Amino acid sequence: MKGKQMSNETRNNYINRIIVVINFIEKNLEQELSLKCLSKMACFSPFPFHRSFLAITGETLNAFITRKRIEKIAALLLTGTRDHLTDLAFKYGFNSANSFSRAFKKFYGVTPTAFTENFSKIGIAVLTYEKYICSINHMKSK
């Protein structure tokens, strides 16, 4: 809507459509999450969807999906998964263990192994998801 102010009703409609997609992504991190499929779900064509998603969330669709997948794997690591890192990387859409490790390190500043070891060193054996989020937020604010 170049040159025109978007009405509150239209804005709320766009936000609600993006929220539907966000909820779907969060529940389906193990699935292929393509721009085409997600934009269709939100009743947008791909380019306007991508632009609206960025405007509403402050992240590109790909960055959002990657972040959510990394956070999910980090939560699994902290809550004591028996799955190997490589298996988790492939399960959550990374092409290789190396690409996952690079993305994880970029996000948290440490490798997945160091991340897990740092938490075990301070005596955190098992966390609930809520405690994990608080811990991660605390780590990221340092």
PDB file of C-alpha atoms in Angstrom:
ATOM      1  CA  MET A   1       0.000   0.000   0.000  1.00  0.00           C
ATOM      2  CA  LYS A   2       2.478   2.589  -1.166  1.00  0.00           C
ATOM      3  CA  GLY A   3       1.556   6.124  -0.320  1.00  0.00           C
ATOM      4  CA  LYS A   4      -1.506   5.081   1.698  1.00  0.00           C
ATOM      5  CA  GLN A   5      -1.885   4.436   5.388  1.00  0.00           C
ATOM      6  CA  MET A   6      -2.947   0.880   6.175  1.00  0.00           C
ATOM      7  CA  SER A   7      -6.164   0.742   8.204  1.00  0.00           C
ATOM      8  CA  ASN A   8      -6.085  -0.853  11.661  1.00  0.00           C
ATOM      9  CA  GLU A   9      -8.468  -3.519  10.421  1.00  0.00           C
ATOM     10  CA  THR A  10      -6.178  -4.423   7.527  1.00  0.00           C
ATOM     11  CA  ARG A  11      -3.117  -4.383   9.787  1.00  0.00           C
ATOM     12  CA  ASN A  12      -4.831  -6.647  12.324  1.00  0.00           C
ATOM     13  CA  ASN A  13      -5.870  -8.971   9.521  1.00  0.00           C
ATOM     14  CA  TYR A  14      -2.257  -9.215   8.296  1.00  0.00           C
ATOM     15  CA  ILE A  15      -0.994  -9.806  11.840  1.00  0.00           C
ATOM     16  CA  ASN A  16      -3.546 -12.563  12.420  1.00  0.00           C
ATOM     17  CA  ARG A  17      -2.579 -14.265   9.162  1.00  0.00           C
ATOM     18  CA  ILE A  18       1.111 -14.140  10.145  1.00  0.00           C
ATOM     19  CA  ILE A  19       0.283 -15.493  13.627  1.00  0.00           C
ATOM     20  CA  VAL A  20      -1.379 -18.517  12.025  1.00  0.00           C
ATOM     21  CA  VAL A  21       1.851 -19.187  10.137  1.00  0.00           C
ATOM     22  CA  ILE A  22       4.032 -18.654  13.228  1.00  0.00           C
ATOM     23  CA  ASN A  23       1.933 -21.143  15.190  1.00  0.00           C
ATOM     24  CA  PHE A  24       2.190 -23.636  12.350  1.00  0.00           C
ATOM     25  CA  ILE A  25       5.963 -23.217  12.137  1.00  0.00           C
ATOM     26  CA  GLU A  26       6.406 -23.703  15.882  1.00  0.00           C
ATOM     27  CA  LYS A  27       4.415 -26.949  15.781  1.00  0.00           C
ATOM     28  CA  ASN A  28       6.085 -28.290  12.623  1.00  0.00           C
ATOM     29  CA  LEU A  29       9.792 -27.526  12.953  1.00  0.00           C
ATOM     30  CA  GLU A  30      10.651 -31.012  11.716  1.00  0.00           C
ATOM     31  CA  GLN A  31       8.814 -30.453   8.417  1.00  0.00           C
ATOM     32  CA  GLU A  32       9.911 -28.697   5.263  1.00  0.00           C
ATOM     33  CA  LEU A  33       8.675 -25.142   5.661  1.00  0.00           C
ATOM     34  CA  SER A  34       8.753 -23.503   2.244  1.00  0.00           C
ATOM     35  CA  LEU A  35       7.935 -19.902   1.465  1.00  0.00           C
ATOM     36  CA  LYS A  36       5.399 -21.066  -1.114  1.00  0.00           C
ATOM     37  CA  CYS A  37       3.515 -23.306   1.347  1.00  0.00           C
ATOM     38  CA  LEU A  38       3.570 -20.815   4.219  1.00  0.00           C
ATOM     39  CA  SER A  39       2.547 -17.851   2.084  1.00  0.00           C
ATOM     40  CA  LYS A  40      -0.366 -19.865   0.721  1.00  0.00           C
ATOM     41  CA  MET A  41      -1.412 -20.707   4.287  1.00  0.00           C
ATOM     42  CA  ALA A  42      -1.508 -16.977   5.064  1.00  0.00           C
ATOM     43  CA  CYS A  43      -3.416 -16.207   1.850  1.00  0.00           C
ATOM     44  CA  PHE A  44      -0.581 -14.124   0.414  1.00  0.00           C
ATOM     45  CA  SER A  45       1.546 -14.554  -2.661  1.00  0.00           C
ATOM     46  CA  PRO A  46       5.197 -15.244  -1.723  1.00  0.00           C
ATOM     47  CA  PHE A  47       6.710 -11.757  -2.077  1.00  0.00           C
ATOM     48  CA  PRO A  48       4.015  -9.835  -0.143  1.00  0.00           C
ATOM     49  CA  PHE A  49       4.027 -12.582   2.495  1.00  0.00           C
ATOM     50  CA  HIS A  50       7.791 -12.356   2.924  1.00  0.00           C
ATOM     51  CA  ARG A  51       7.600  -8.564   3.147  1.00  0.00           C
ATOM     52  CA  SER A  52       4.690  -8.663   5.628  1.00  0.00           C
ATOM     53  CA  PHE A  53       6.358 -11.357   7.747  1.00  0.00           C
ATOM     54  CA  LEU A  54       9.501  -9.244   8.020  1.00  0.00           C
ATOM     55  CA  ALA A  55       7.547  -6.074   8.847  1.00  0.00           C
ATOM     56  CA  ILE A  56       5.516  -7.810  11.566  1.00  0.00           C
ATOM     57  CA  THR A  57       8.175 -10.025  13.155  1.00  0.00           C
ATOM     58  CA  GLY A  58      11.343  -8.063  12.466  1.00  0.00           C
ATOM     59  CA  GLU A  59      12.931 -11.214  11.008  1.00  0.00           C
ATOM     60  CA  THR A  60      12.956 -12.794   7.606  1.00  0.00           C
ATOM     61  CA  LEU A  61      11.017 -16.032   7.328  1.00  0.00           C
ATOM     62  CA  ASN A  62      14.203 -18.058   6.925  1.00  0.00           C
ATOM     63  CA  ALA A  63      15.890 -16.408   9.930  1.00  0.00           C
ATOM     64  CA  PHE A  64      12.782 -17.031  12.055  1.00  0.00           C
ATOM     65  CA  ILE A  65      12.586 -20.717  11.092  1.00  0.00           C
ATOM     66  CA  THR A  66      16.310 -21.226  11.653  1.00  0.00           C
ATOM     67  CA  ARG A  67      16.157 -19.525  15.064  1.00  0.00           C
ATOM     68  CA  LYS A  68      13.170 -21.592  16.139  1.00  0.00           C
ATOM     69  CA  ARG A  69      14.886 -24.808  15.061  1.00  0.00           C
ATOM     70  CA  ILE A  70      18.091 -23.905  16.901  1.00  0.00           C
ATOM     71  CA  GLU A  71      16.131 -22.994  20.029  1.00  0.00           C
ATOM     72  CA  LYS A  72      14.255 -26.304  19.830  1.00  0.00           C
ATOM     73  CA  ILE A  73      17.482 -28.297  19.556  1.00  0.00           C
ATOM     74  CA  ALA A  74      19.046 -26.296  22.409  1.00  0.00           C
ATOM     75  CA  ALA A  75      16.004 -27.080  24.565  1.00  0.00           C
ATOM     76  CA  LEU A  76      16.328 -30.765  23.731  1.00  0.00           C
ATOM     77  CA  LEU A  77      20.032 -30.721  24.597  1.00  0.00           C
ATOM     78  CA  LEU A  78      19.333 -29.084  27.941  1.00  0.00           C
ATOM     79  CA  THR A  79      16.489 -31.390  28.852  1.00  0.00           C
ATOM     80  CA  GLY A  80      18.603 -34.484  28.327  1.00  0.00           C
ATOM     81  CA  THR A  81      17.829 -35.864  24.883  1.00  0.00           C
ATOM     82  CA  ARG A  82      19.524 -39.114  23.980  1.00  0.00           C
ATOM     83  CA  ASP A  83      19.566 -38.139  20.297  1.00  0.00           C
ATOM     84  CA  HIS A  84      22.932 -37.447  18.704  1.00  0.00           C
ATOM     85  CA  LEU A  85      23.594 -33.878  17.524  1.00  0.00           C
ATOM     86  CA  THR A  86      23.876 -34.989  13.907  1.00  0.00           C
ATOM     87  CA  ASP A  87      20.499 -36.719  14.095  1.00  0.00           C
ATOM     88  CA  LEU A  88      18.927 -33.617  15.616  1.00  0.00           C
ATOM     89  CA  ALA A  89      20.481 -31.414  12.940  1.00  0.00           C
ATOM     90  CA  PHE A  90      19.009 -33.504  10.129  1.00  0.00           C
ATOM     91  CA  LYS A  91      15.683 -33.963  11.921  1.00  0.00           C
ATOM     92  CA  TYR A  92      15.238 -30.184  12.175  1.00  0.00           C
ATOM     93  CA  GLY A  93      16.128 -29.344   8.591  1.00  0.00           C
ATOM     94  CA  PHE A  94      19.856 -28.652   8.574  1.00  0.00           C
ATOM     95  CA  ASN A  95      21.787 -30.033   5.593  1.00  0.00           C
ATOM     96  CA  SER A  96      24.753 -31.168   7.675  1.00  0.00           C
ATOM     97  CA  ALA A  97      26.102 -31.273  11.195  1.00  0.00           C
ATOM     98  CA  ASN A  98      28.593 -28.567  10.186  1.00  0.00           C
ATOM     99  CA  SER A  99      25.925 -26.168   8.928  1.00  0.00           C
ATOM    100  CA  PHE A 100      23.958 -26.740  12.133  1.00  0.00           C
ATOM    101  CA  SER A 101      27.027 -26.191  14.311  1.00  0.00           C
ATOM    102  CA  ARG A 102      27.880 -22.925  12.495  1.00  0.00           C
ATOM    103  CA  ALA A 103      24.305 -21.653  12.806  1.00  0.00           C
ATOM    104  CA  PHE A 104      24.155 -22.663  16.475  1.00  0.00           C
ATOM    105  CA  LYS A 105      27.470 -20.943  17.235  1.00  0.00           C
ATOM    106  CA  LYS A 106      26.356 -17.808  15.392  1.00  0.00           C
ATOM    107  CA  PHE A 107      23.188 -17.707  17.500  1.00  0.00           C
ATOM    108  CA  TYR A 108      24.578 -18.688  20.942  1.00  0.00           C
ATOM    109  CA  GLY A 109      28.255 -17.808  20.582  1.00  0.00           C
ATOM    110  CA  VAL A 110      29.391 -21.348  21.391  1.00  0.00           C
ATOM    111  CA  THR A 111      29.254 -24.739  19.713  1.00  0.00           C
ATOM    112  CA  PRO A 112      26.395 -27.088  20.639  1.00  0.00           C
ATOM    113  CA  THR A 113      28.850 -29.292  22.575  1.00  0.00           C
ATOM    114  CA  ALA A 114      30.254 -26.343  24.536  1.00  0.00           C
ATOM    115  CA  PHE A 115      26.718 -25.114  25.165  1.00  0.00           C
ATOM    116  CA  THR A 116      25.732 -28.447  26.707  1.00  0.00           C
ATOM    117  CA  GLU A 117      28.976 -28.711  28.687  1.00  0.00           C
ATOM    118  CA  ASN A 118      28.624 -25.174  30.073  1.00  0.00           C
ATOM    119  CA  PHE A 119      25.210 -25.984  31.467  1.00  0.00           C
ATOM    120  CA  SER A 120      26.318 -29.315  32.930  1.00  0.00           C
ATOM    121  CA  LYS A 121      29.299 -27.590  34.616  1.00  0.00           C
ATOM    122  CA  ILE A 122      27.035 -25.243  36.532  1.00  0.00           C
ATOM    123  CA  GLY A 123      24.940 -28.125  37.792  1.00  0.00           C
ATOM    124  CA  ILE A 124      21.886 -27.912  35.607  1.00  0.00           C
ATOM    125  CA  ALA A 125      20.962 -31.494  34.863  1.00  0.00           C
ATOM    126  CA  VAL A 126      17.386 -31.287  33.645  1.00  0.00           C
ATOM    127  CA  LEU A 127      15.388 -28.185  32.841  1.00  0.00           C
ATOM    128  CA  THR A 128      11.795 -27.575  32.040  1.00  0.00           C
ATOM    129  CA  TYR A 129      11.130 -25.676  28.844  1.00  0.00           C
ATOM    130  CA  GLU A 130      10.161 -22.548  30.829  1.00  0.00           C
ATOM    131  CA  LYS A 131      13.394 -22.610  32.836  1.00  0.00           C
ATOM    132  CA  TYR A 132      15.317 -23.142  29.604  1.00  0.00           C
ATOM    133  CA  ILE A 133      13.858 -19.987  28.038  1.00  0.00           C
ATOM    134  CA  CYS A 134      14.764 -17.946  31.142  1.00  0.00           C
ATOM    135  CA  SER A 135      18.302 -19.375  31.117  1.00  0.00           C
ATOM    136  CA  ILE A 136      18.797 -18.682  27.421  1.00  0.00           C
ATOM    137  CA  ASN A 137      17.520 -15.124  27.757  1.00  0.00           C
ATOM    138  CA  HIS A 138      19.917 -14.595  30.647  1.00  0.00           C
ATOM    139  CA  MET A 139      22.857 -16.027  28.668  1.00  0.00           C
ATOM    140  CA  LYS A 140      22.081 -13.878  25.632  1.00  0.00           C
ATOM    141  CA  SER A 141      21.878 -10.680  27.709  1.00  0.00           C
ATOM    142  CA  LYS A 142      25.489 -11.059  28.931  1.00  0.00           C
TER     143      LYS A 142
END
